[in-house]
C-alpha cells in the first residue's frame, strides 16, 4: 500500500513521503501500542486507574477551606505523585516558540490551528492548576475558583440537543468549537460572514441581548434561514443573565435547485 | 521509562486534533470496522464550493479520498481572485480550507485543466464520484452595437486584473484617457469595481492588490464613476455592507437624484418582503439628502444612475476606443409571469460621455465536452446536485456526476451560500452511496488518486501539490513584508510554477 489508509496503518507503517511506506519493525510496533495503552495512566498519574481505590483528592491532604488547587513544580511534585507535565511544558514551550517564529516570519502556517490546539489542550490541562515558582509555593493571585459558567443548549438541525457550559465572556462560536458543535465560523469572528448564524429560540433571551450593530445586521441580511430572533454566534457573549439560553442552528429546509427559489444577490 | 511521559509515536498533531463529528445521517450508516471500501471522489474546482464539498465529504463518510483539481496553480478560486483587496476579512476562510487540504485523505492538484489535461470521461472512469465545482469564468453580454470597442471590459476581467489573476495580468486597461468611468450594473461586484477606482491609492497600497494595478490606479485620471442600473433603487442588487462602505469613502461625493427614489406600491411590497432591499433603500435615501461639499480637485464623484439601460456604445475620435454611450430611459412594469418588475424602454434616449466601461451584469459558466448544459440559464441541469442528462422533463440522472456552487445555482450568492449548497450535494452523494450506486462489483475497480497520477504522467502534465501552493504563499508573504502589504501576489504563470517548484 502506498498511503496510510486506516488507523491501524499508522502503527504498522512509516510514511517515507513520495507515496512510499515502510513497515516498522515489530519491537517498535509493540512500544507504540504500549505507549498508547498506558497514556491515560501516565497523564492521570500513578495509581489513578486502579479500581479498588477511590480517586485520591490531591488537595485533601492540605485540607483547609478554600481548597487550594494542587501545585506543580518540577520534580518534587512528581515525586509527590502528581502527573508529570514536564514533558508537556517543554512541549508547550517548544510549540510556543515554533508558533512565535512562524508568526514572526509572517507565515500563518497551514497547521497553525493544529498548533494552537495542543497548546490550548495542554493549557486546559495545566491551566487551572497554579504554576508555582521554584521557591516556596505561594498562593497564586489568580482566582482559585474556575470562571463562572452558564449553561447553553445547542439544538442542531436534526433536533438533537447538546448542553454545554460556557464561561462568562466567551462567545457562543468559540464555545461551540470547543465542544465540537458543528457551527461554522468561516471568518473566525470578524463580522465578515454569516456562517455562525444561530436562532435564539426564546424571545425573552433574545431581548436580553444587546441590539445588533449595523455590521452584524448587514451580515444577518445574508444569513440562511433568517428569523426574527436570529443573531450571529460570534457576537453573542456569555453573561450571567443568559443562563439556560437555547440556540438553534438553522435547518436546511429549502431545496435550492427545484422549487424556483430566487437566489440571493451577491 | 520512569517519570518521562512515553508519548505514542504518531503524528503528534493528530493527538490533539478535535475528533471529527459525523452528521446524524452518516453515523447511522457508519459500519463497525474502520476498514471501509474507499470511495474515490474528485472535486473539479478549488473555490469555496469545492472546498466545502471536500470538507463535508471527509466528515460524512469514513474511507473517502478526495482529490481537488484546479486549472490554476493556486487554490481557493474567487476567494483569492474575486474578493476585493480591501476586504481581507472575507479571505479568512482560506484558513479553514487549508486545514481541509492538510487532511491526509485529501489532496490538491493544481495546474490540471479539465478539458485539456483530462477529459470528463477519463475522470469518471478513474473516480467513483466526480463533483464539478468550477464556477463561472465567462460573462453575460448585452449584444448591442459597439460592444467590441476598446475600453469596454467585463467586471470579471477587471477584478481578475487588480487581483493578480495570471490570465488577466496583461489586460492593461487605459485609466488615463478620460475622467469618467461607467459601471453597468449595481450589484456588489459593480460596487467593488467602483470602489477600487475611487479609493485613494494610499489606502490601497497596504492591501494585496497587484502591483501593476496599483501603479495604474496611481496614474489614473478617473474622477467620476457612474453606476448605471436599468431599474430603480429598490431593485438594486447590492447589499447594505458594501453600499455603506462606498457611501462612506473618503473624498468622494455621492450624487443620487431624489426623483429616482420615488417608490410605487409594488416597490413597497418588495421592500416589505426583503430586509436587504429595505436597508439598501434607506441607505440610498439618506445619501441623497446629504449636502455635498464643494467639488475641488481632490474630491471624486460617484453618481447613481437609475432607470437607464444601454442601447449602444459610441466610439471616440480615434474610432476604436469607446467615447460615449447611449442610454434609454426605462419604466418598471409588472411581469405577470414571475411577479417581478421588469424594465421597459420608453423611447427617450440620452448620451453619457465616458472613456472606460465596465460591464457588471453577471457571470456565466462555460460548458465542457460531455456535459449537459442549460445555455439559457448558464448552469448544468441538476436535481439537488445530481447532474441530469438534459434540461428536458424526461432527463435521467447521470451516475457518479454531481455539481455544486455557481455551476449548480447560477452565479449568485456569497461565500457562505456555497456552504449550504455543498451540504445539499453531499447529502445527495451520501444517499446514493448508501443505496450502493457506487459499488459495482462487475465493473473495473476505480483507481482514484493512483489513476489520476498515471494519467497526468502519461500526458506529461506538471501538477502543483498543496505544498507547492504553500511555497508560493510563503514567497508572496515574504515579498509583501518588504512592501508593508499582506502579500505581493505573483501574477504570471511561469513565475507561479517556478515558485511552486523551488524551495
XYZ file of C-alpha atoms in Angstrom:
769
model
C 0.000 0.000 0.000
C 1.238 3.452 -0.678
C -0.889 5.545 1.613
C -1.651 5.338 5.296
C -5.153 4.170 4.723
C -6.509 3.150 8.076
C -5.997 3.992 11.700
C -4.009 0.794 12.264
C -1.620 1.593 9.425
C -0.139 4.390 11.464
C 1.170 1.819 13.900
C 2.354 -0.612 11.294
C 3.887 1.544 8.589
C 6.155 4.531 8.385
C 5.420 7.226 5.804
C 8.584 7.985 3.840
C 6.877 10.646 1.747
C 6.524 10.430 -2.046
C 3.728 7.902 -1.529
C 6.083 5.300 -0.099
C 5.612 3.324 3.067
C 7.911 1.090 5.046
C 6.898 -1.456 7.651
C 8.014 -0.707 11.203
C 9.973 -3.484 12.951
C 7.921 -5.489 15.443
C 9.546 -4.161 18.582
C 8.715 -0.601 17.574
C 5.098 -1.511 16.951
C 4.911 -3.004 20.420
C 6.379 0.109 22.006
C 3.813 2.238 20.233
C 0.911 0.094 21.310
C 2.253 0.049 24.866
C 2.558 3.789 24.967
C -0.962 4.315 23.630
C -2.335 1.877 26.138
C -0.570 3.455 29.079
C -1.206 7.062 28.055
C -4.213 7.592 30.355
C -2.280 6.256 33.309
C 0.693 8.426 32.519
C -1.441 11.539 32.309
C -3.539 10.938 35.368
C -0.670 9.880 37.481
C 0.361 6.690 39.215
C -2.292 4.568 40.881
C -5.050 6.648 39.378
C -6.686 3.926 37.363
C -6.661 1.245 39.996
C -10.249 0.099 40.524
C -10.157 -0.588 44.260
C -9.090 2.889 45.328
C -11.356 5.867 45.500
C -9.893 8.602 43.355
C -7.445 10.407 45.638
C -8.220 14.072 46.019
C -4.785 15.702 45.932
C -5.881 18.667 47.980
C -7.455 16.650 50.791
C -4.051 16.293 52.434
C -3.661 20.043 52.774
C -7.317 20.477 53.581
C -8.099 23.934 54.745
C -11.004 25.738 53.129
C -10.949 27.055 50.472
C -9.241 24.006 48.978
C -6.171 25.113 47.087
C -5.658 23.506 43.707
C -2.805 21.006 43.553
C 0.546 22.603 42.961
C 3.033 21.511 40.401
C 6.656 22.245 40.387
C 9.294 20.307 38.638
C 10.468 17.143 40.256
C 9.270 17.486 43.801
C 5.647 17.375 42.693
C 6.374 14.430 40.514
C 7.708 12.519 43.479
C 4.631 13.514 45.402
C 2.556 11.701 42.851
C 1.142 14.382 40.581
C 1.083 13.683 36.902
C 4.241 14.990 35.330
C 3.557 17.823 32.983
C 7.268 18.460 32.494
C 7.189 16.849 29.099
C 4.000 18.736 28.378
C 5.530 22.013 29.486
C 8.541 21.537 27.291
C 6.201 20.584 24.508
C 4.168 23.698 25.141
C 7.230 25.892 25.109
C 8.504 24.188 22.002
C 5.233 24.683 20.229
C 5.060 28.209 21.501
C 8.480 29.028 20.146
C 7.539 27.313 16.938
C 4.346 29.289 16.609
C 6.088 32.538 17.504
C 8.823 32.043 14.995
C 6.328 31.202 12.319
C 4.269 34.235 13.172
C 7.355 36.371 13.003
C 8.158 35.127 9.542
C 4.694 36.146 8.614
C 3.889 32.598 7.714
C 0.478 31.854 9.032
C 1.095 28.168 8.903
C -1.345 25.737 7.458
C -1.239 23.868 10.705
C -1.426 26.944 12.901
C -4.821 25.913 14.173
C -3.403 22.462 14.841
C -0.507 24.036 16.684
C -2.830 26.185 18.754
C -4.850 23.210 19.807
C -2.077 21.297 21.528
C -1.122 24.488 23.322
C -4.724 25.050 24.290
C -5.217 21.420 25.247
C -2.117 21.487 27.433
C -3.110 24.786 28.913
C -6.550 23.494 29.751
C -4.865 20.632 31.458
C -2.369 22.646 33.447
C -4.322 25.851 33.270
C -6.360 25.772 36.407
C -3.523 24.317 38.385
C -1.426 27.156 39.559
C 2.143 27.015 38.407
C 4.192 27.824 41.435
C 7.576 29.428 41.396
C 10.708 27.489 42.170
C 10.754 28.899 45.703
C 8.304 28.079 48.427
C 4.903 27.573 46.945
C 2.852 30.665 47.398
C -0.819 31.267 46.929
C -1.439 32.234 43.363
C -3.099 35.558 42.693
C -5.372 34.134 40.070
C -8.741 33.201 41.499
C -8.857 29.630 42.617
C -12.485 29.270 41.593
C -12.908 28.484 37.942
C -14.634 31.262 35.970
C -18.398 31.281 36.406
C -20.137 29.358 33.663
C -23.594 29.450 32.210
C -25.425 26.578 30.669
C -26.232 26.858 26.963
C -28.208 24.379 24.889
C -27.471 23.989 21.208
C -30.205 22.424 19.105
C -28.858 21.194 15.787
C -30.798 20.954 12.568
C -31.909 17.378 13.308
C -33.332 18.440 16.652
C -30.562 16.891 18.755
C -29.727 18.934 21.818
C -26.332 19.443 23.368
C -25.959 21.199 26.704
C -22.627 22.835 27.316
C -21.096 25.059 29.957
C -19.772 28.327 28.660
C -17.506 30.556 30.760
C -18.652 34.150 31.104
C -17.098 36.329 28.446
C -16.701 33.665 25.791
C -18.603 33.964 22.541
C -21.017 31.257 21.508
C -18.946 30.499 18.427
C -15.826 29.759 20.472
C -17.851 27.707 22.934
C -19.369 25.680 20.099
C -15.950 24.965 18.615
C -14.540 23.903 21.964
C -17.415 21.481 22.420
C -17.353 20.099 18.869
C -20.705 21.539 17.909
C -20.990 21.993 14.171
C -21.175 25.736 13.992
C -19.184 27.109 11.096
C -17.119 30.207 11.582
C -15.668 30.996 8.189
C -14.363 34.463 9.070
C -13.357 33.374 12.603
C -15.410 36.040 14.313
C -14.521 39.146 12.303
C -18.083 40.017 11.200
C -17.391 39.197 7.576
C -19.694 36.223 7.036
C -22.950 34.758 8.262
C -21.950 31.166 8.847
C -22.196 31.293 12.651
C -25.854 32.263 12.425
C -27.867 30.941 15.395
C -31.540 31.323 16.236
C -32.421 32.238 19.818
C -35.453 30.074 20.461
C -36.897 32.147 23.336
C -37.870 35.748 22.698
C -37.088 36.680 26.314
C -33.482 35.674 25.927
C -33.333 37.451 22.576
C -34.481 40.658 24.220
C -31.826 40.344 26.896
C -29.148 40.507 24.242
C -27.890 43.893 23.157
C -29.178 45.150 19.838
C -27.068 44.038 16.903
C -24.782 46.663 15.432
C -25.094 47.733 11.816
C -22.250 45.437 10.764
C -23.931 42.436 12.373
C -27.236 43.342 10.751
C -25.529 43.558 7.370
C -24.224 40.030 7.770
C -27.533 38.744 9.123
C -29.251 40.031 5.990
C -27.428 37.357 4.054
C -27.856 34.563 6.562
C -29.508 31.361 5.515
C -32.808 30.673 7.278
C -33.055 34.102 8.887
C -35.724 34.556 11.588
C -36.883 37.361 13.846
C -34.671 36.131 16.672
C -31.537 35.397 14.705
C -28.103 36.502 15.835
C -24.514 35.795 14.878
C -22.909 33.328 17.271
C -19.645 35.234 17.368
C -21.419 38.319 18.721
C -23.401 36.633 21.497
C -21.144 36.807 24.531
C -21.947 34.680 27.576
C -23.168 36.682 30.533
C -24.947 35.614 33.741
C -28.439 36.602 32.580
C -28.174 34.282 29.564
C -28.013 31.160 31.689
C -30.182 28.471 30.144
C -30.348 30.065 26.709
C -31.243 27.751 23.843
C -29.669 28.340 20.444
C -30.933 26.545 17.375
C -28.822 26.020 14.280
C -30.673 26.936 11.083
C -32.270 24.000 9.347
C -31.728 23.441 5.653
C -35.356 23.169 4.745
C -35.141 24.778 1.373
C -34.414 22.907 -1.799
C -32.018 25.030 -3.777
C -32.495 23.788 -7.264
C -36.043 22.686 -7.666
C -38.522 24.992 -6.043
C -37.640 28.072 -8.033
C -36.113 29.778 -5.035
C -34.834 33.190 -6.016
C -31.104 33.234 -5.322
C -29.784 35.964 -3.044
C -27.762 38.742 -4.641
C -24.029 38.859 -4.126
C 10.629 4.742 31.443
C 10.159 6.230 34.936
C 8.878 9.723 35.041
C 9.092 10.599 31.400
C 5.888 10.596 29.505
C 6.083 7.989 26.823
C 4.016 9.612 24.167
C 2.748 7.379 21.447
C 4.669 7.684 18.253
C 2.134 9.010 15.887
C 1.581 12.234 14.106
C 1.960 14.488 17.121
C -0.612 16.920 15.888
C -3.236 14.235 15.443
C -3.009 13.598 19.142
C -4.627 16.921 19.816
C -6.863 17.299 16.808
C -10.519 17.539 17.621
C -12.213 14.329 16.703
C -14.361 14.941 13.644
C -18.020 14.921 14.330
C -20.142 12.940 11.976
C -23.586 14.133 10.985
C -26.520 12.116 12.257
C -27.210 10.506 8.907
C -23.645 9.360 8.464
C -23.331 7.966 11.968
C -26.335 5.791 11.328
C -24.622 4.178 8.404
C -21.042 4.001 9.651
C -20.008 0.393 9.844
C -18.469 -1.164 12.918
C -14.994 -1.605 11.458
C -12.924 1.295 10.226
C -11.831 -0.575 7.116
C -14.486 0.515 4.710
C -14.340 0.400 0.971
C -12.575 3.583 -0.064
C -14.753 5.958 -2.027
C -12.767 7.967 -4.543
C -14.092 11.461 -5.059
C -12.754 14.087 -7.406
C -13.767 17.705 -6.996
C -13.114 19.867 -10.042
C -12.510 23.400 -8.828
C -10.939 24.561 -5.592
C -13.053 27.576 -4.738
C -15.403 27.732 -1.752
C -17.856 25.303 -3.367
C -15.114 22.725 -3.985
C -13.565 23.024 -0.542
C -16.841 22.972 1.363
C -17.822 19.865 -0.596
C -14.486 18.220 0.216
C -14.855 19.101 3.877
C -18.335 17.678 4.144
C -17.403 14.533 2.228
C -14.476 13.903 4.583
C -16.754 14.363 7.576
C -19.641 12.425 6.148
C -18.137 9.069 5.411
C -15.181 7.007 6.530
C -12.809 5.767 3.912
C -13.372 8.621 1.494
C -10.492 10.024 -0.532
C -10.979 13.439 -2.018
C -8.826 14.917 -4.761
C -9.345 18.567 -5.627
C -8.131 19.674 -9.028
C -7.883 23.226 -10.293
C -6.820 24.901 -13.518
C -4.623 27.367 -11.643
C -1.571 26.519 -9.553
C -3.159 28.465 -6.704
C -6.276 27.169 -4.952
C -9.268 28.976 -3.417
C -10.834 30.296 -6.600
C -12.640 33.598 -6.243
C -11.623 33.991 -2.614
C -8.175 34.769 -3.998
C -9.096 36.336 -7.323
C -12.556 37.806 -6.746
C -12.727 39.257 -3.254
C -11.598 42.877 -3.339
C -8.168 43.677 -1.842
C -9.697 45.984 0.739
C -11.854 43.159 2.123
C -9.276 40.945 3.825
C -11.729 39.609 6.447
C -13.647 37.743 3.777
C -10.470 35.872 2.896
C -10.001 34.436 6.394
C -11.963 31.401 5.248
C -8.808 30.133 3.470
C -7.541 29.042 6.882
C -10.417 26.619 7.091
C -9.825 25.463 3.516
C -6.121 24.960 4.202
C -6.997 22.695 7.120
C -9.149 20.621 4.766
C -6.292 20.355 2.273
C -3.911 19.341 5.047
C -6.107 16.330 5.824
C -4.210 13.231 4.693
C -7.279 11.895 2.917
C -7.473 14.995 0.753
C -5.068 16.101 -1.978
C -4.845 19.169 -4.127
C -3.697 19.040 -7.743
C -3.140 22.479 -9.237
C -2.350 23.294 -12.860
C -4.598 20.474 -14.067
C -7.248 21.561 -16.567
C -10.378 19.578 -17.240
C -10.751 19.545 -20.989
C -7.073 19.650 -21.931
C -5.107 17.617 -19.383
C -8.030 15.377 -18.634
C -11.355 14.689 -20.188
C -14.554 14.284 -18.224
C -14.944 10.677 -19.339
C -11.412 9.796 -18.165
C -12.182 11.381 -14.828
C -15.421 9.458 -14.452
C -13.569 6.226 -15.195
C -10.923 6.977 -12.586
C -13.154 8.141 -9.743
C -16.341 6.806 -8.182
C -17.732 10.301 -7.735
C -16.927 13.420 -9.738
C -18.182 16.746 -8.394
C -17.988 19.738 -10.727
C -17.397 22.980 -8.894
C -15.612 25.102 -11.458
C -17.901 28.063 -11.209
C -18.398 30.698 -13.869
C -15.480 32.064 -15.855
C -17.298 33.935 -18.566
C -19.694 36.880 -18.727
C -23.143 37.792 -19.853
C -23.153 40.304 -22.644
C -25.613 42.896 -23.878
C -25.418 42.070 -27.557
C -25.639 45.742 -28.550
C -23.602 47.613 -31.174
C -20.155 48.791 -30.187
C -19.622 46.187 -27.521
C -16.281 45.256 -29.045
C -14.765 48.735 -28.778
C -11.559 49.159 -26.817
C -12.097 50.354 -23.298
C -15.115 48.136 -22.684
C -14.239 45.357 -20.252
C -16.270 42.980 -18.182
C -16.086 43.486 -14.462
C -14.821 39.939 -14.086
C -11.761 40.761 -16.215
C -11.168 43.974 -14.304
C -11.448 42.239 -10.953
C -9.103 39.480 -12.106
C -6.726 42.174 -13.290
C -6.409 44.014 -9.989
C -6.387 40.763 -8.059
C -3.432 39.443 -9.993
C -5.076 36.520 -11.760
C -2.480 35.099 -14.169
C -4.952 35.134 -17.084
C -5.503 38.881 -16.863
C -2.139 40.289 -15.891
C -1.782 41.747 -19.389
C -5.209 43.379 -19.550
C -3.715 46.892 -19.176
C -6.949 48.903 -19.088
C -6.357 52.513 -20.012
C -7.256 54.622 -16.999
C -5.631 57.795 -18.286
C -7.631 58.746 -21.360
C -10.705 60.027 -19.534
C -12.139 61.365 -16.323
C -15.391 59.356 -16.469
C -15.861 55.661 -15.983
C -19.179 53.895 -16.334
C -20.041 50.711 -14.474
C -23.103 48.942 -15.845
C -24.927 47.093 -13.101
C -25.466 47.808 -9.429
C -24.566 44.550 -7.731
C -21.804 44.006 -5.226
C -19.255 43.359 -7.966
C -20.133 46.708 -9.558
C -19.707 48.413 -6.199
C -16.366 46.668 -5.695
C -15.070 47.881 -9.034
C -16.314 51.437 -8.443
C -14.790 51.465 -5.006
C -11.383 50.383 -6.255
C -11.489 53.114 -8.892
C -12.422 55.735 -6.331
C -10.461 54.701 -3.273
C -7.368 56.698 -2.588
C -4.271 54.771 -3.548
C -2.505 55.282 -0.230
C -5.166 53.075 1.330
C -4.812 50.511 -1.421
C -1.039 50.442 -1.089
C -1.260 48.390 2.093
C -3.590 45.717 0.621
C -2.734 42.718 -1.510
C -3.702 44.414 -4.762
C -1.465 43.525 -7.711
C 1.482 45.900 -8.086
C 0.784 46.824 -11.714
C -2.829 47.638 -10.811
C -1.704 49.919 -8.015
C 0.618 51.750 -10.426
C -2.168 52.121 -12.973
C -4.556 53.435 -10.344
C -1.970 55.912 -9.081
C -1.701 57.410 -12.544
C -5.420 57.165 -13.300
C -7.292 60.326 -14.277
C -10.727 58.949 -13.484
C -12.637 61.373 -11.290
C -16.248 60.383 -11.936
C -17.770 56.943 -11.748
C -21.335 56.321 -12.898
C -23.159 53.252 -11.572
C -25.894 52.638 -14.126
C -28.835 50.353 -13.439
C -31.853 49.696 -15.634
C -34.244 49.573 -12.678
C -34.685 51.581 -9.501
C -33.036 51.779 -6.072
C -35.384 49.165 -4.663
C -34.257 46.625 -7.242
C -30.529 47.311 -6.850
C -28.775 44.015 -6.321
C -26.159 45.252 -3.899
C -26.201 44.648 -0.144
C -26.070 47.035 2.773
C -22.496 46.455 3.920
C -20.913 47.213 0.543
C -23.214 50.159 -0.057
C -22.423 51.619 3.339
C -18.737 51.263 2.621
C -18.844 53.025 -0.726
C -21.071 55.806 0.548
C -18.575 56.430 3.305
C -15.480 56.606 1.094
C -13.075 59.390 1.861
C -13.070 62.347 -0.524
C -15.973 61.082 -2.611
C -19.191 62.975 -3.263
C -22.219 60.806 -3.882
C -24.960 62.034 -6.217
C -28.396 60.414 -6.264
C -31.419 62.058 -7.860
C -34.333 62.449 -5.474
C -36.750 61.735 -8.296
C -35.334 58.240 -8.645
C -36.190 57.483 -5.056
C -39.957 57.621 -5.571
C -41.472 54.244 -4.743
C -44.552 52.622 -6.189
C -46.835 50.234 -4.258
C -45.120 47.317 -5.971
C -41.770 48.642 -4.711
C -43.143 48.925 -1.193
C -44.328 45.329 -1.435
C -40.856 44.218 -2.493
C -39.301 46.076 0.406
C -41.730 44.553 2.855
C -40.656 41.094 1.760
C -36.946 41.653 1.793
C -34.890 43.021 4.637
C -31.890 43.634 2.401
C -33.821 45.818 -0.042
C -35.298 47.841 2.798
C -31.918 48.657 4.230
C -30.385 49.385 0.833
C -33.201 51.789 0.029
C -32.811 53.523 3.391
C -29.108 53.972 2.820
C -29.661 55.402 -0.644
C -32.345 57.824 0.528
C -30.130 59.054 3.325
C -27.240 59.542 0.895
C -29.423 61.549 -1.483
C -30.172 64.153 1.166
C -26.598 64.706 2.318
C -25.314 68.083 1.281
C -22.323 67.637 -0.982
C -19.174 69.600 -0.286
C -17.582 71.787 -2.921
C -16.010 69.782 -5.620
C -12.394 70.808 -5.637
C -9.693 68.829 -7.345
C -9.302 66.368 -4.541
C -12.818 65.087 -4.468
C -14.084 62.396 -6.757
C -17.696 61.802 -7.732
C -19.910 58.768 -7.580
C -23.197 59.005 -9.474
C -26.004 56.504 -9.065
C -27.956 56.442 -12.330
C -31.257 54.577 -12.177
C -33.827 53.652 -14.819
C -31.383 53.700 -17.731
C -30.419 50.831 -19.992
C -27.619 50.958 -22.582
C -28.545 50.745 -26.242
C -25.221 51.332 -27.949
C -21.612 52.258 -27.408
C -20.256 55.153 -29.454
C -16.625 55.414 -30.463
C -14.436 58.401 -29.664
C -12.460 60.400 -32.246
C -9.880 57.665 -32.841
C -12.647 55.302 -33.846
C -11.606 52.263 -31.866
C -11.981 53.314 -28.242
C -15.302 53.969 -26.602
C -16.127 57.653 -26.193
C -19.712 57.735 -25.053
C -22.732 55.506 -24.643
C -26.387 55.895 -25.448
C -28.842 55.176 -22.658
C -32.586 54.672 -22.915
C -34.874 55.699 -20.079
C -36.910 52.842 -18.628
C -40.106 52.303 -16.693
C -40.935 49.454 -14.407
C -43.720 47.125 -15.404
C -45.051 44.130 -13.622
C -44.121 40.926 -15.346
C -47.201 38.787 -14.892
C -45.311 35.502 -15.210
C -42.704 35.919 -12.487
C -44.309 38.673 -10.434
C -41.107 40.691 -10.639
C -40.859 44.188 -12.014
C -39.056 44.460 -15.348
C -37.576 47.481 -17.051
C -39.244 48.517 -20.286
C -37.806 51.148 -22.632
C -39.690 54.420 -23.088
C -38.032 55.584 -26.304
C -36.262 58.572 -24.712
C -32.515 58.498 -25.182
C -29.605 60.349 -23.688
C -25.856 60.208 -24.057
C -23.228 59.738 -21.414
C -19.565 60.516 -22.145
C -17.070 58.004 -20.829
C -13.691 56.546 -21.653
C -13.944 53.196 -19.957
C -16.957 50.954 -19.470
C -17.099 48.030 -17.070
C -19.953 45.610 -17.593
C -21.067 44.026 -14.348
C -24.277 42.316 -15.398
C -23.487 38.775 -14.328
C -21.085 35.908 -14.796
C -21.734 32.881 -16.944
C -20.450 29.338 -16.727
C -18.630 27.622 -19.542
C -19.800 24.252 -20.850
C -17.356 21.378 -21.303
C -17.432 18.428 -23.624
C -19.501 15.532 -22.459
C -21.547 17.583 -20.027
C -25.161 18.599 -20.438
C -25.616 22.355 -20.164
C -28.549 24.736 -19.944
C -27.351 27.548 -22.219
C -30.141 29.917 -21.285
C -29.540 29.881 -17.554
C -25.851 29.078 -17.870
C -25.963 26.183 -15.390
C -25.753 22.413 -15.504
C -29.227 20.865 -15.238
C -29.368 19.052 -11.941
C -31.608 17.681 -9.263
C -30.314 18.566 -5.814
C -26.784 18.349 -7.135
C -27.161 15.194 -9.216
C -26.404 16.033 -12.841
C -29.234 15.363 -15.277
C -28.647 14.334 -18.870
C -30.538 17.335 -20.231
C -32.847 20.123 -19.150
C -35.952 18.465 -20.564
C -38.635 16.855 -18.453
C -37.566 13.348 -19.391
C -33.950 13.699 -18.333
C -32.220 10.901 -16.467
C -29.714 11.206 -13.668
C -26.077 10.739 -14.682
C -24.481 8.251 -12.287
C -21.499 9.429 -10.308
C -21.618 13.007 -11.581
C -22.554 15.890 -9.324
C -22.413 19.623 -9.408
C -22.090 22.284 -6.728
C -21.693 26.026 -6.403
C -22.248 28.586 -9.156
C -22.298 25.869 -11.768
C -25.360 24.466 -9.983
C -27.246 27.551 -8.830
C -26.092 30.271 -11.165
C -23.552 32.991 -10.351
C -25.143 34.500 -7.241
C -24.650 34.290 -3.536
C -21.787 34.893 -1.128
C -19.070 32.538 0.101
C -21.385 31.166 2.783
C -24.103 30.297 0.289
C -21.794 27.594 -1.009
C -21.816 26.022 2.424
C -25.468 25.114 2.167
C -25.171 24.252 -1.498
C -22.336 21.840 -0.683
C -24.387 20.293 2.126
C -27.194 19.559 -0.288
C -24.911 17.988 -2.884
C -23.017 15.939 -0.288
C -26.323 14.694 1.132
C -27.232 13.509 -2.367
C -23.862 11.782 -2.774
C -24.113 10.042 0.595
C -27.664 8.970 -0.139
C -26.568 7.440 -3.423
C -23.654 5.795 -1.648
C -25.988 4.231 0.888
C -28.114 2.919 -1.968
C -24.986 1.252 -3.298
C -24.873 3.142 -6.591
C -21.060 3.391 -6.469
C -20.254 -0.208 -5.697
C -20.343 -2.114 -8.957
C -18.661 -5.498 -8.447
C -18.855 -6.311 -12.135
C -17.211 -3.126 -13.349
C -13.483 -2.271 -13.061
C -12.273 -1.052 -9.664
C -11.777 2.699 -9.706
C -8.191 3.726 -9.134
C -8.756 7.168 -7.693
C -5.599 9.127 -6.942
C -3.319 6.488 -8.448
C -5.245 6.567 -11.682
C -5.083 10.365 -11.802
C -1.319 10.347 -11.261
C -0.929 7.812 -14.073
C -2.970 9.915 -16.488
C -1.032 13.050 -15.583
C 2.253 11.225 -16.049
C 1.180 9.981 -19.438
C 0.216 13.475 -20.566
C 3.374 14.913 -19.018
C 1.305 17.385 -17.031
C 3.208 19.011 -14.164
C 0.699 19.329 -11.372
C 1.167 21.570 -8.326
C 0.519 19.833 -4.984
C -0.696 21.725 -1.936
C 2.790 22.215 -0.599
C 3.646 23.793 -3.930
C 0.948 26.367 -3.161
C 2.433 26.766 0.333
C 5.770 27.657 -1.242
C 4.042 30.244 -3.426
C 2.218 31.522 -0.335
C 5.424 31.870 1.673
C 7.164 33.687 -1.137
C 4.233 36.075 -1.658
C 4.051 36.855 2.040
C 7.806 37.396 2.275
C 7.733 39.753 -0.710
C 4.744 41.531 0.779
C 6.542 42.119 4.092
C 9.123 44.193 2.262
C 6.413 46.495 0.931
C 4.207 46.542 4.014
C 1.491 44.536 2.257
C -0.015 41.275 3.477
C 1.300 39.652 0.299
C 2.772 40.598 -3.042
C 0.922 38.402 -5.495
C 2.818 36.518 -8.139
C 0.870 37.188 -11.286
C 2.487 35.335 -14.143
C 2.009 31.667 -14.979
C 5.685 30.842 -15.349
C 6.611 32.633 -12.123
C 3.875 30.805 -10.226
C 5.005 27.412 -11.475
C 8.599 28.254 -10.697
C 7.801 29.372 -7.169
C 5.820 26.178 -6.630
C 8.823 24.063 -7.568
C 11.676 25.763 -5.770
C 12.254 25.863 -2.033
